[in-house]
Short mmCIF file of C-alpha atoms in Angstrom, two decimals:
data_model
loop_
_atom_site.label_atom_id
_atom_site.label_comp_id
_atom_site.label_asym_id
_atom_site.label_seq_id
_atom_site.Cartn_x
_atom_site.Cartn_y
_atom_site.Cartn_z
CA MET A 1 0.40 6.66 15.30
CA ASN A 2 -0.42 6.96 19.00
CA SER A 3 -1.89 3.64 20.28
CA ASP A 4 -4.91 5.52 21.73
CA VAL A 5 -5.85 6.73 18.27
CA ALA A 6 -8.38 4.53 16.48
CA LEU A 7 -8.55 6.40 13.17
CA LYS A 8 -6.45 9.11 11.62
CA LEU A 9 -7.09 10.91 8.35
CA THR A 10 -4.31 13.13 7.07
CA ASN A 11 -4.94 15.59 4.21
CA VAL A 12 -7.41 13.18 2.65
CA HIS A 13 -8.72 14.13 -0.75
CA LEU A 14 -11.12 12.08 -2.87
CA THR A 15 -13.06 12.99 -5.99
CA TYR A 16 -16.02 10.76 -6.77
CA PRO A 17 -18.73 10.81 -9.43
CA VAL A 18 -22.14 12.02 -8.29
CA ARG A 19 -23.81 11.16 -11.55
CA LYS A 20 -22.18 8.55 -13.72
CA SER A 21 -21.72 9.34 -17.38
CA SER A 22 -20.66 6.96 -20.11
CA PRO A 23 -18.09 7.83 -22.72
CA LYS A 24 -19.78 8.92 -25.91
CA SER A 25 -16.84 9.26 -28.25
CA VAL A 26 -13.88 7.12 -29.22
CA LYS A 27 -11.58 9.91 -28.03
CA ARG A 28 -13.00 9.62 -24.53
CA LEU A 29 -12.52 5.88 -24.52
CA PHE A 30 -8.79 6.56 -24.54
CA SER A 31 -9.06 8.50 -21.30
CA LEU A 32 -10.62 5.52 -19.53
CA PHE A 33 -8.66 5.65 -16.36
CA SER A 34 -8.40 9.38 -16.00
CA ARG A 35 -11.25 11.53 -14.81
CA ARG A 36 -13.46 12.77 -17.64
CA LYS A 37 -14.21 16.47 -17.88
CA ASP A 38 -17.93 16.01 -18.51
CA GLU A 39 -18.39 13.87 -15.40
CA ILE A 40 -20.27 15.48 -12.52
CA THR A 41 -18.13 14.95 -9.47
CA ALA A 42 -18.01 15.85 -5.81
CA THR A 43 -14.93 16.10 -3.71
CA LEU A 44 -13.98 15.33 -0.16
CA SER A 45 -11.17 17.77 0.28
CA ASP A 46 -8.42 18.18 2.78
CA ILE A 47 -9.99 16.13 5.55
CA ASN A 48 -7.88 15.94 8.70
CA LEU A 49 -9.39 13.98 11.53
CA GLU A 50 -8.12 12.08 14.55
CA ILE A 51 -10.53 9.81 16.40
CA MET A 52 -9.51 8.35 19.75
CA LYS A 53 -10.42 4.86 20.94
CA GLY A 54 -13.81 4.69 22.68
CA GLU A 55 -15.14 7.94 21.17
CA ILE A 56 -18.68 8.01 19.80
CA ILE A 57 -18.78 10.36 16.87
CA GLY A 58 -21.88 11.63 15.11
CA VAL A 59 -21.59 12.78 11.50
CA LEU A 60 -24.09 15.38 10.32
CA GLY A 61 -24.59 16.79 6.84
CA HIS A 62 -27.24 17.17 4.18
CA ASN A 63 -27.77 14.54 1.47
CA GLY A 64 -24.79 14.39 -0.87
CA ALA A 65 -22.48 16.20 1.57
CA GLY A 66 -20.08 13.24 1.58
CA LYS A 67 -21.01 11.43 4.83
CA SER A 68 -21.37 7.95 3.35
CA THR A 69 -18.29 8.50 1.19
CA LEU A 70 -16.35 9.37 4.35
CA LEU A 71 -17.47 6.13 6.00
CA ARG A 72 -16.46 4.15 2.89
CA LEU A 73 -13.05 5.80 3.05
CA LEU A 74 -12.68 4.89 6.72
CA SER A 75 -13.74 1.29 6.13
CA GLY A 76 -11.27 0.83 3.26
CA ILE A 77 -13.90 0.44 0.52
CA TYR A 78 -12.67 3.66 -1.10
CA GLN A 79 -9.07 4.75 -1.11
CA PRO A 80 -8.07 8.41 -1.08
CA ASP A 81 -6.68 10.15 -4.18
CA LYS A 82 -4.28 11.99 -1.88
CA GLY A 83 -3.43 11.74 1.80
CA SER A 84 -3.62 8.73 4.09
CA VAL A 85 -6.16 6.89 6.22
CA GLN A 86 -4.71 5.04 9.20
CA VAL A 87 -6.82 2.48 11.04
CA ASN A 88 -5.92 0.97 14.39
CA GLY A 89 -8.25 -2.01 14.96
CA LYS A 90 -10.81 -4.23 13.30
CA ILE A 91 -13.39 -2.12 11.50
CA SER A 92 -16.95 -2.87 10.32
CA LEU A 93 -19.26 -0.72 8.25
CA LEU A 94 -22.92 -1.42 8.85
CA ALA A 95 -24.56 0.24 5.88
CA SER A 96 -27.25 -2.26 5.01
CA LEU A 97 -28.61 -5.56 6.22
CA GLY A 98 -28.14 -8.84 4.42
CA THR A 99 -24.79 -8.10 2.80
CA GLY A 100 -23.84 -10.91 0.43
CA PHE A 101 -27.08 -12.84 0.97
CA GLN A 102 -27.82 -15.51 -1.58
CA ARG A 103 -31.54 -16.15 -2.04
CA ASP A 104 -31.19 -19.84 -2.99
CA LEU A 105 -29.18 -20.75 0.09
CA SER A 106 -30.69 -21.48 3.50
CA GLY A 107 -30.66 -18.90 6.29
CA ARG A 108 -27.98 -20.98 8.06
CA ASP A 109 -25.68 -21.02 5.00
CA ASN A 110 -26.23 -17.30 4.55
CA ILE A 111 -25.08 -16.63 8.11
CA VAL A 112 -21.75 -18.34 7.40
CA LEU A 113 -21.34 -16.59 4.03
CA SER A 114 -22.28 -13.10 5.20
CA GLY A 115 -20.25 -13.37 8.42
CA SER A 116 -17.19 -14.49 6.45
CA LEU A 117 -17.59 -11.63 3.97
CA HIS A 118 -17.57 -9.26 6.94
CA GLY A 119 -14.11 -10.57 7.77
CA LEU A 120 -14.77 -13.14 10.50
CA PRO A 121 -12.88 -16.46 10.25
CA ILE A 122 -15.24 -19.23 9.08
CA GLU A 123 -14.70 -21.30 12.25
CA LYS A 124 -15.68 -18.30 14.38
CA VAL A 125 -18.82 -17.68 12.30
CA ARG A 126 -19.80 -21.36 12.62
CA ALA A 127 -19.39 -21.12 16.39
CA LEU A 128 -21.64 -18.02 16.41
CA VAL A 129 -24.40 -19.60 14.29
CA PRO A 130 -26.57 -20.85 17.23
CA SER A 131 -26.40 -17.47 18.96
CA ILE A 132 -27.24 -15.60 15.72
CA ILE A 133 -30.22 -17.90 15.07
CA LEU A 134 -31.48 -17.43 18.62
CA PHE A 135 -31.14 -13.63 18.40
CA SER A 136 -32.98 -13.52 15.06
CA GLY A 137 -35.86 -15.63 16.38
CA LEU A 138 -35.90 -17.55 13.09
CA GLU A 139 -35.29 -21.04 14.53
CA ASP A 140 -38.20 -22.57 12.58
CA SER A 141 -37.19 -21.27 9.15
CA ILE A 142 -33.41 -21.15 9.38
CA ASP A 143 -32.91 -24.20 7.13
CA LYS A 144 -35.33 -22.98 4.46
CA PRO A 145 -34.06 -21.09 1.39
CA LEU A 146 -33.82 -17.35 1.87
CA ARG A 147 -36.21 -16.78 -1.07
CA THR A 148 -39.02 -18.05 1.17
CA TYR A 149 -38.32 -15.34 3.79
CA SER A 150 -40.29 -12.10 4.01
CA SER A 151 -38.29 -8.87 3.79
CA GLY A 152 -38.73 -8.42 7.56
CA MET A 153 -37.29 -11.89 8.23
CA ARG A 154 -34.33 -11.17 5.94
CA ALA A 155 -33.66 -7.89 7.73
CA ARG A 156 -33.84 -9.64 11.13
CA LEU A 157 -31.33 -12.24 10.00
CA GLY A 158 -29.11 -9.49 8.56
CA PHE A 159 -29.19 -7.47 11.77
CA SER A 160 -28.52 -10.56 13.90
CA ILE A 161 -25.35 -11.23 11.90
CA VAL A 162 -23.99 -7.68 12.18
CA ALA A 163 -24.89 -7.59 15.88
CA HIS A 164 -22.42 -10.46 16.40
CA LEU A 165 -19.48 -9.01 14.44
CA ASP A 166 -17.87 -7.47 17.53
CA PRO A 167 -15.56 -4.97 15.79
CA GLU A 168 -13.23 -2.52 17.53
CA ILE A 169 -14.36 0.32 15.27
CA LEU A 170 -17.99 0.41 14.27
CA LEU A 171 -19.35 2.59 11.46
CA PHE A 172 -23.14 3.01 11.20
CA ASP A 173 -24.53 4.51 8.01
CA GLU A 174 -28.05 5.36 9.26
CA VAL A 175 -29.17 3.30 12.21
CA PHE A 176 -31.76 0.74 11.36
CA ALA A 177 -34.98 -0.39 13.00
CA VAL A 178 -36.33 -3.62 11.61
CA GLY A 179 -38.78 -6.37 12.48
CA ASP A 180 -41.64 -6.31 14.98
CA SER A 181 -41.65 -4.23 18.18
CA SER A 182 -40.02 -6.93 20.32
CA PHE A 183 -37.19 -7.43 17.81
CA ARG A 184 -36.77 -3.64 17.46
CA ALA A 185 -36.36 -3.37 21.23
CA ARG A 186 -33.71 -6.12 21.23
CA SER A 187 -31.96 -4.44 18.26
CA LYS A 188 -31.90 -1.09 20.03
CA GLN A 189 -30.51 -2.71 23.16
CA ARG A 190 -27.82 -4.52 21.15
CA ILE A 191 -26.79 -1.30 19.36
CA ALA A 192 -26.58 0.45 22.73
CA GLU A 193 -24.39 -2.40 24.05
CA MET A 194 -22.08 -2.08 21.06
CA VAL A 195 -21.94 1.70 21.43
CA ASN A 196 -21.43 1.60 25.21
CA GLY A 197 -18.75 -1.08 25.07
CA ASP A 198 -15.09 -0.50 24.23
CA SER A 199 -15.81 0.09 20.56
CA THR A 200 -15.08 3.32 18.76
CA VAL A 201 -18.31 4.28 17.01
CA ILE A 202 -19.05 6.62 14.12
CA ILE A 203 -22.71 7.20 13.34
CA VAL A 204 -23.96 8.87 10.18
CA THR A 205 -27.54 9.94 10.77
CA HIS A 206 -30.13 12.66 10.29
CA ASN A 207 -31.65 11.70 13.64
CA GLU A 208 -30.77 14.62 15.95
CA GLN A 209 -32.09 12.90 19.08
CA LEU A 210 -29.76 9.97 18.48
CA ILE A 211 -26.84 12.42 18.25
CA ARG A 212 -27.88 14.03 21.54
CA ASP A 213 -28.36 10.66 23.29
CA MET A 214 -25.27 8.81 22.14
CA CYS A 215 -22.51 10.98 20.72
CA THR A 216 -19.61 12.50 22.61
CA ARG A 217 -18.37 14.45 19.62
CA VAL A 218 -19.99 15.62 16.37
CA ILE A 219 -18.52 16.54 13.02
CA CYS A 220 -20.40 18.43 10.31
CA ILE A 221 -19.67 17.96 6.66
CA ASP A 222 -20.79 20.36 3.97
CA GLY A 223 -19.79 20.27 0.32
CA GLY A 224 -17.18 17.63 1.03
CA GLU A 225 -15.45 19.75 3.65
CA LEU A 226 -15.26 19.21 7.37
CA VAL A 227 -16.83 22.46 8.58
CA LEU A 228 -17.15 21.72 12.29
CA ASP A 229 -15.64 19.31 14.79
CA THR A 230 -17.00 19.81 18.31
CA THR A 231 -17.96 18.12 21.55
CA ASP A 232 -20.91 20.54 21.84
CA THR A 233 -23.74 18.54 20.22
CA GLU A 234 -26.21 21.47 20.29
CA LEU A 235 -23.73 23.70 18.46
CA ALA A 236 -23.24 20.99 15.82
CA ILE A 237 -27.00 20.55 15.36
CA SER A 238 -27.55 24.29 14.98
CA GLU A 239 -24.66 24.48 12.44
CA TYR A 240 -26.29 21.59 10.54
CA HIS A 241 -29.59 23.53 10.45
CA LYS A 242 -27.80 26.69 9.28
CA ASN A 243 -26.15 24.79 6.42
CA SER A 244 -29.46 23.18 5.49
CA ASP A 245 -31.21 26.58 5.46
CA LYS A 246 -28.48 28.07 3.26
CA ARG A 247 -28.86 25.15 0.92
CA ASP A 248 -32.65 25.55 0.79
CA LEU A 249 -32.29 29.28 -0.04
CA LYS A 250 -29.95 28.43 -2.91
CA MET B 1 -2.48 -0.84 11.99
CA ASP B 2 -3.68 -0.48 8.40
CA VAL B 3 -2.66 2.39 6.21
CA TYR B 4 -4.70 2.65 3.05
CA ALA B 5 -2.39 3.65 0.21
CA ARG B 6 -2.26 3.05 -3.53
CA PRO B 7 -0.32 -0.12 -4.50
CA SER B 8 2.40 0.02 -7.14
CA PHE B 9 1.60 -1.37 -10.62
CA PHE B 10 4.06 -4.26 -10.64
CA ARG B 11 3.15 -5.57 -7.19
CA GLY B 12 -0.25 -6.61 -8.61
CA PRO B 13 0.44 -10.34 -9.11
CA PHE B 14 1.99 -10.68 -5.63
CA ILE B 15 -0.91 -8.82 -4.00
CA SER B 16 -3.44 -11.03 -5.83
CA PHE B 17 -1.59 -14.20 -4.91
CA GLN B 18 -1.16 -13.24 -1.24
CA SER B 19 -4.76 -12.14 -0.97
CA ILE B 20 -6.12 -15.40 -2.39
CA LEU B 21 -3.81 -17.44 -0.17
CA LYS B 22 -4.84 -15.49 2.94
CA ASN B 23 -8.55 -15.77 2.15
CA ARG B 24 -8.58 -19.31 0.77
CA SER B 25 -11.25 -20.46 3.23
CA LEU B 26 -13.61 -17.70 2.11
CA LEU B 27 -12.82 -18.42 -1.54
CA SER B 28 -13.54 -22.12 -1.02
CA LEU B 29 -16.83 -21.19 0.70
CA MET B 30 -17.80 -18.94 -2.23
CA VAL B 31 -17.00 -21.66 -4.81
CA ARG B 32 -18.99 -24.25 -2.83
CA ARG B 33 -21.87 -21.77 -2.54
CA ASP B 34 -21.90 -21.32 -6.33
CA LEU B 35 -21.81 -25.08 -6.93
CA LYS B 36 -24.69 -25.56 -4.51
CA VAL B 37 -26.72 -22.72 -6.01
CA THR B 38 -26.00 -23.79 -9.62
CA TYR B 39 -26.59 -27.52 -9.32
CA GLY B 40 -28.27 -28.00 -5.93
CA ASP B 41 -31.82 -27.33 -7.08
CA TYR B 42 -31.78 -29.53 -10.19
CA PHE B 43 -33.10 -33.06 -10.20
CA LEU B 44 -29.98 -34.25 -12.08
CA GLY B 45 -27.68 -32.03 -9.98
CA TYR B 46 -23.97 -32.33 -10.80
CA ALA B 47 -24.74 -34.71 -13.70
CA TRP B 48 -25.36 -31.54 -15.73
CA THR B 49 -21.59 -30.96 -15.79
CA LEU B 50 -21.39 -34.14 -17.92
CA LEU B 51 -24.64 -33.78 -19.85
CA GLU B 52 -23.81 -30.39 -21.32
CA PRO B 53 -20.57 -31.47 -23.11
CA ILE B 54 -22.18 -34.78 -24.13
CA PHE B 55 -25.08 -32.92 -25.74
CA PHE B 56 -22.88 -30.56 -27.74
CA THR B 57 -20.56 -33.40 -28.75
CA MET B 58 -23.59 -35.27 -30.10
CA VAL B 59 -24.60 -32.24 -32.13
CA PHE B 60 -21.12 -31.90 -33.67
CA PHE B 61 -20.96 -35.68 -34.18
CA LEU B 62 -24.26 -35.53 -36.05
CA VAL B 63 -23.05 -32.69 -38.27
CA PHE B 64 -19.48 -33.78 -39.01
CA VAL B 65 -19.48 -37.58 -38.71
CA ILE B 66 -22.96 -38.62 -39.75
CA LEU B 67 -24.08 -35.88 -42.17
CA ARG B 68 -20.64 -34.97 -43.57
CA GLY B 69 -19.39 -38.57 -43.44
CA ASN B 70 -16.04 -38.05 -41.68
CA PRO B 71 -14.60 -41.54 -40.91
CA ASP B 72 -12.36 -40.36 -38.01
CA LYS B 73 -13.52 -42.38 -34.97
CA LEU B 74 -11.58 -40.04 -32.65
CA LEU B 75 -13.45 -36.98 -33.90
CA PRO B 76 -16.19 -37.08 -31.21
CA LEU B 77 -13.54 -37.27 -28.46
CA ASN B 78 -11.53 -34.46 -30.09
CA ILE B 79 -14.66 -32.32 -30.25
CA MET B 80 -15.62 -33.12 -26.67
CA LEU B 81 -12.17 -32.13 -25.36
CA GLY B 82 -12.28 -28.95 -27.41
CA ILE B 83 -15.68 -28.04 -26.01
CA LEU B 84 -14.66 -28.76 -22.41
CA ILE B 85 -11.50 -26.64 -22.53
CA PHE B 86 -13.05 -23.81 -24.54
CA SER B 87 -16.20 -23.55 -22.45
CA ALA B 88 -14.07 -23.36 -19.26
CA PHE B 89 -12.23 -20.42 -20.83
CA SER B 90 -15.26 -18.70 -22.29
CA LYS B 91 -17.47 -19.01 -19.18
CA THR B 92 -14.67 -17.79 -16.90
CA VAL B 93 -13.98 -14.72 -19.04
CA SER B 94 -17.63 -13.97 -19.72
CA LYS B 95 -18.72 -14.16 -16.07
CA GLY B 96 -15.47 -12.87 -14.59
CA SER B 97 -15.46 -9.72 -16.70
CA SER B 98 -18.82 -8.59 -15.31
CA GLN B 99 -18.22 -9.66 -11.69
CA LEU B 100 -17.53 -6.17 -10.31
CA ILE B 101 -20.70 -4.75 -11.85
CA ARG B 102 -22.87 -7.70 -10.79
CA ASN B 103 -21.60 -7.44 -7.20
CA SER B 104 -21.56 -3.64 -7.01
CA SER B 105 -23.86 -3.39 -3.98
CA LEU B 106 -21.74 -5.89 -2.02
CA ILE B 107 -18.53 -4.07 -2.98
CA GLN B 108 -19.97 -0.72 -1.86
CA GLN B 109 -20.90 -2.11 1.56
CA VAL B 110 -18.08 -4.37 2.68
CA SER B 111 -14.34 -4.04 2.48
CA PHE B 112 -12.98 -7.38 1.33
CA PRO B 113 -10.40 -8.44 -1.29
CA ARG B 114 -12.25 -7.90 -4.56
CA GLU B 115 -9.99 -10.26 -6.49
CA LEU B 116 -11.89 -13.01 -4.63
CA LEU B 117 -14.92 -12.25 -6.80
CA ILE B 118 -12.92 -13.01 -9.94
CA ALA B 119 -11.11 -15.96 -8.33
CA ASN B 120 -14.54 -17.29 -7.31
CA VAL B 121 -15.61 -17.54 -10.97
CA SER B 122 -12.27 -19.08 -12.00
CA GLY B 123 -12.42 -21.55 -9.11
CA PHE B 124 -15.99 -22.53 -9.92
CA GLN B 125 -15.14 -23.14 -13.59
CA PHE B 126 -12.02 -25.09 -12.55
CA VAL B 127 -14.13 -27.48 -10.43
CA ARG B 128 -16.76 -27.67 -13.17
CA LEU B 129 -14.07 -28.57 -15.74
CA LEU B 130 -12.68 -31.31 -13.48
CA LEU B 131 -16.18 -32.77 -12.99
CA SER B 132 -16.89 -32.60 -16.74
CA LEU B 133 -13.62 -34.40 -17.55
CA ILE B 134 -14.96 -37.51 -15.78
CA ILE B 135 -16.73 -38.30 -19.05
CA VAL B 136 -13.38 -38.63 -20.90
CA PRO B 137 -12.05 -41.88 -19.31
CA ILE B 138 -15.54 -43.39 -19.51
CA TYR B 139 -15.69 -42.64 -23.24
CA MET B 140 -12.09 -43.90 -23.76
CA ILE B 141 -12.83 -47.23 -22.06
CA TYR B 142 -16.05 -47.57 -24.06
CA MET B 143 -14.19 -46.90 -27.34
CA GLY B 144 -11.20 -49.12 -26.38
CA ILE B 145 -8.71 -46.22 -26.48
CA SER B 146 -5.74 -46.90 -24.23
CA PHE B 147 -4.20 -44.36 -21.84
CA SER B 148 -0.70 -43.07 -22.53
CA TRP B 149 2.02 -41.53 -20.33
CA THR B 150 1.18 -38.21 -22.01
CA ILE B 151 -1.82 -37.94 -19.68
CA VAL B 152 0.59 -36.29 -17.21
CA LEU B 153 0.43 -33.19 -19.45
CA LEU B 154 -3.32 -32.81 -18.85
CA PRO B 155 -2.88 -30.57 -15.75
CA ILE B 156 -0.91 -28.07 -17.90
CA SER B 157 -3.96 -27.72 -20.10
CA ILE B 158 -6.43 -27.47 -17.20
CA PHE B 159 -4.45 -25.03 -15.03
CA GLY B 160 -3.20 -23.10 -18.06
CA ILE B 161 -6.64 -22.39 -19.55
CA ILE B 162 -8.07 -21.31 -16.18
CA LEU B 163 -5.10 -19.06 -15.36
CA LEU B 164 -5.27 -17.52 -18.84
CA ALA B 165 -9.01 -16.83 -18.44
CA HIS B 166 -8.41 -15.50 -14.90
CA GLY B 167 -5.81 -13.03 -16.21
CA PHE B 168 -8.16 -11.78 -18.93
CA SER B 169 -11.04 -11.51 -16.41
CA LEU B 170 -8.96 -9.39 -14.03
CA MET B 171 -8.17 -6.98 -16.84
CA LEU B 172 -11.61 -6.90 -18.44
CA CYS B 173 -13.66 -6.50 -15.25
CA ILE B 174 -11.93 -3.14 -14.68
CA ILE B 175 -12.42 -1.95 -18.27
CA VAL B 176 -16.10 -2.99 -18.23
CA VAL B 177 -16.76 -0.66 -15.25
CA PHE B 178 -15.61 2.35 -17.30
CA VAL B 179 -16.92 1.23 -20.70
CA ARG B 180 -20.01 -0.96 -20.39
CA ASP B 181 -19.90 -1.66 -24.14
CA MET B 182 -16.89 -3.86 -23.47
CA ASN B 183 -19.33 -6.57 -22.34
CA MET B 184 -20.59 -6.79 -25.92
CA VAL B 185 -17.03 -6.80 -27.27
CA VAL B 186 -16.15 -9.68 -24.92
CA ASP B 187 -19.22 -11.60 -26.06
CA ILE B 188 -18.44 -11.14 -29.77
CA GLY B 189 -14.73 -11.83 -29.17
CA LEU B 190 -15.49 -15.13 -27.42
CA ARG B 191 -17.76 -16.25 -30.24
CA ALA B 192 -15.05 -15.43 -32.81
CA LEU B 193 -12.47 -17.23 -30.67
CA PHE B 194 -14.66 -20.34 -30.65
CA PHE B 195 -14.24 -20.68 -34.42
CA LEU B 196 -10.56 -19.69 -34.36
CA SER B 197 -9.42 -22.06 -31.59
CA GLY B 198 -10.00 -25.43 -33.20
CA VAL B 199 -12.84 -26.47 -30.92
CA PHE B 200 -14.63 -28.64 -33.46
CA TYR B 201 -11.62 -29.49 -35.62
CA SER B 202 -8.21 -30.80 -34.70
CA ALA B 203 -5.07 -28.82 -35.59
CA THR B 204 -4.13 -31.72 -37.92
CA TYR B 205 -6.68 -30.27 -40.38
CA ILE B 206 -4.80 -26.96 -40.55
CA PRO B 207 -2.32 -26.54 -43.45
CA ALA B 208 1.30 -26.78 -42.25
CA GLU B 209 2.13 -23.18 -43.28
CA TYR B 210 -0.63 -21.81 -41.00
CA LEU B 211 -0.21 -24.22 -38.10
CA ASP B 212 2.26 -22.07 -36.17
CA TYR B 213 -0.03 -19.02 -36.46
CA HIS B 214 -2.92 -21.16 -35.18
CA LEU B 215 -0.90 -22.30 -32.18
CA MET B 216 0.11 -18.74 -31.28
CA ASN B 217 -3.40 -18.59 -29.88
CA PRO B 218 -2.89 -20.04 -26.36
CA VAL B 219 -6.52 -21.24 -26.20
CA ALA B 220 -5.94 -23.36 -29.34
CA THR B 221 -2.68 -24.63 -27.84
CA TYR B 222 -4.32 -25.67 -24.56
CA ILE B 223 -7.02 -27.52 -26.50
CA GLU B 224 -4.32 -29.34 -28.48
CA ILE B 225 -2.32 -30.09 -25.31
CA CYS B 226 -5.46 -31.63 -23.82
CA ARG B 227 -6.06 -33.71 -26.95
CA GLY B 228 -2.39 -34.75 -27.14
CA ALA B 229 -2.36 -35.69 -23.44
CA VAL B 230 -5.50 -37.84 -23.70
CA LEU B 231 -4.79 -39.46 -27.07
CA GLY B 232 -1.03 -39.88 -26.59
CA ASP B 233 -0.07 -37.93 -29.71
CA LEU B 234 2.26 -34.99 -29.13
CA SER B 235 3.23 -34.45 -32.78
CA ILE B 236 1.60 -31.02 -32.85
CA VAL B 237 2.30 -29.72 -29.36
CA THR B 238 6.08 -29.59 -29.16
CA PRO B 239 7.81 -28.47 -25.94
CA PHE B 240 8.35 -25.06 -27.58
CA VAL B 241 4.62 -24.67 -28.32
CA ILE B 242 3.75 -25.65 -24.73
CA LEU B 243 6.29 -23.25 -23.23
CA ARG B 244 5.08 -20.42 -25.48
CA ALA B 245 1.46 -20.91 -24.35
CA VAL B 246 2.52 -21.07 -20.70
CA GLY B 247 4.64 -17.92 -21.18
CA ILE B 248 1.74 -16.01 -22.79
CA THR B 249 -0.55 -17.16 -19.96
CA PHE B 250 1.91 -15.95 -17.36
CA LEU B 251 2.21 -12.55 -19.08
CA VAL B 252 -1.59 -12.20 -19.34
CA PHE B 253 -1.96 -13.05 -15.64
CA VAL B 254 0.79 -10.61 -14.58
CA PHE B 255 -0.61 -7.82 -16.75
CA GLY B 256 -4.22 -8.56 -15.74
CA SER B 257 -3.53 -8.60 -12.02
CA SER B 258 -1.38 -5.46 -12.30
CA ILE B 259 -4.19 -3.61 -14.10
CA PHE B 260 -6.70 -4.89 -11.53
CA ASN B 261 -4.69 -3.84 -8.49
CA ARG B 262 -3.72 -0.48 -9.95
CA TYR B 263 -7.22 0.59 -11.02
CA GLN B 264 -9.65 -1.33 -8.81
CA ASN B 265 -10.02 1.52 -6.33
CA ARG B 266 -11.01 4.01 -9.03
CA ALA B 267 -13.32 1.41 -10.59
CA VAL B 268 -15.11 0.84 -7.28
CA ILE B 269 -15.97 4.55 -7.03
CA HIS B 270 -17.54 4.36 -10.51
CA LEU B 271 -19.70 1.31 -9.77
#
């Protein structure tokens, strides 16, 4: 793979259940590891995509189109049934805040745990702890158990951790806005810093303005297929609307 | 550069081993977190690791020694060792088999070696077993039972039972994702195994013609190895019996980790 390429998907195919069903007969129990015929599935089919280092890609598509599944494939959470996913660099998926949080541990202990689960060496996370605490603005409650935190405080701590991960490839599954107005402003600034740095960024969002403001290239997904890949953001947004209208008519 | 591709079936044990070795700091952090969360908030803290086996030993002592009038002064110690080894096995399998489902949201959000979730349970139960075993020398000194060279066999019992449970957990946690009813089967199976593994009776009570069948159960063998190691009596656990249990354990681990590595990716999609 060319060293300027951050991510490369070649003929990627993945079938995944949309609604989970449980086996109802003994016969079906024997087909445990194969796909069951009664299962309602969706498919990401024949995805070919090459993303260069430093690109900021927006992913558009209606709910259930396969956007989040694509991000999980890129981050290594899902593996393709067919084809290959090649990754050149450290990758982080930011899909929710407070990953791996343990409510009975203190905020400080949760920083170390969550940071380590995101793939940072423990020593590095420990070195980042003061900066994370400062960014979160939770100095007074950082040694209290997480169960005493409000949901806003938990989200602030979660965002402060992911803001310090410093990955080479950053995947956002819906951009978040948490905390009070001052924290939201700092969050927005930090996201912009991450996006404007050297990182390769892929953003899944329904926020068209965000696509216009940040993305250099947009891909549209519909029914598990990559229907458009363009640097013209307006074209991508209008294609997204067309697909949504078709879907509404159906 | 990472290329995500499906691993081959027989590379499972090597992948598991390498992954745990590479992420040992994270695993150690997860085990310490569980110890802190489990015992940190209690007034008696880690003393509960001793109080639980003592309590159950007292119950069995009441039933078998006092009410039934068994004169064997070693019976309470035999029962205690049986409980310690069996509960390490049963808790590891019971919690390990549902680890993927219990951590489904974490698994769907972060890419990390999922075998760590199972190893976390096994590691926690390993530490818990070691802490619980502190009661054994205290009881032996109190009862005037002397230590024998056979104590060197104790690690075989401790490592063996945890590795056996770890192998079963790796296999079962995948099956449970596809068939949730398997949780109930595991629960019933563990209860049946409790009565079949000689937890509250020593293998010396088993008729000679059935003894070999009894010891084909590796859990029963590890309990007897533990008893033999502590009490200095290896008349039941011959080298052949020990090697057979270790061999079965190794096979269960290899098969379990192969199943886990081959099917974990499909299981994750179904979480």
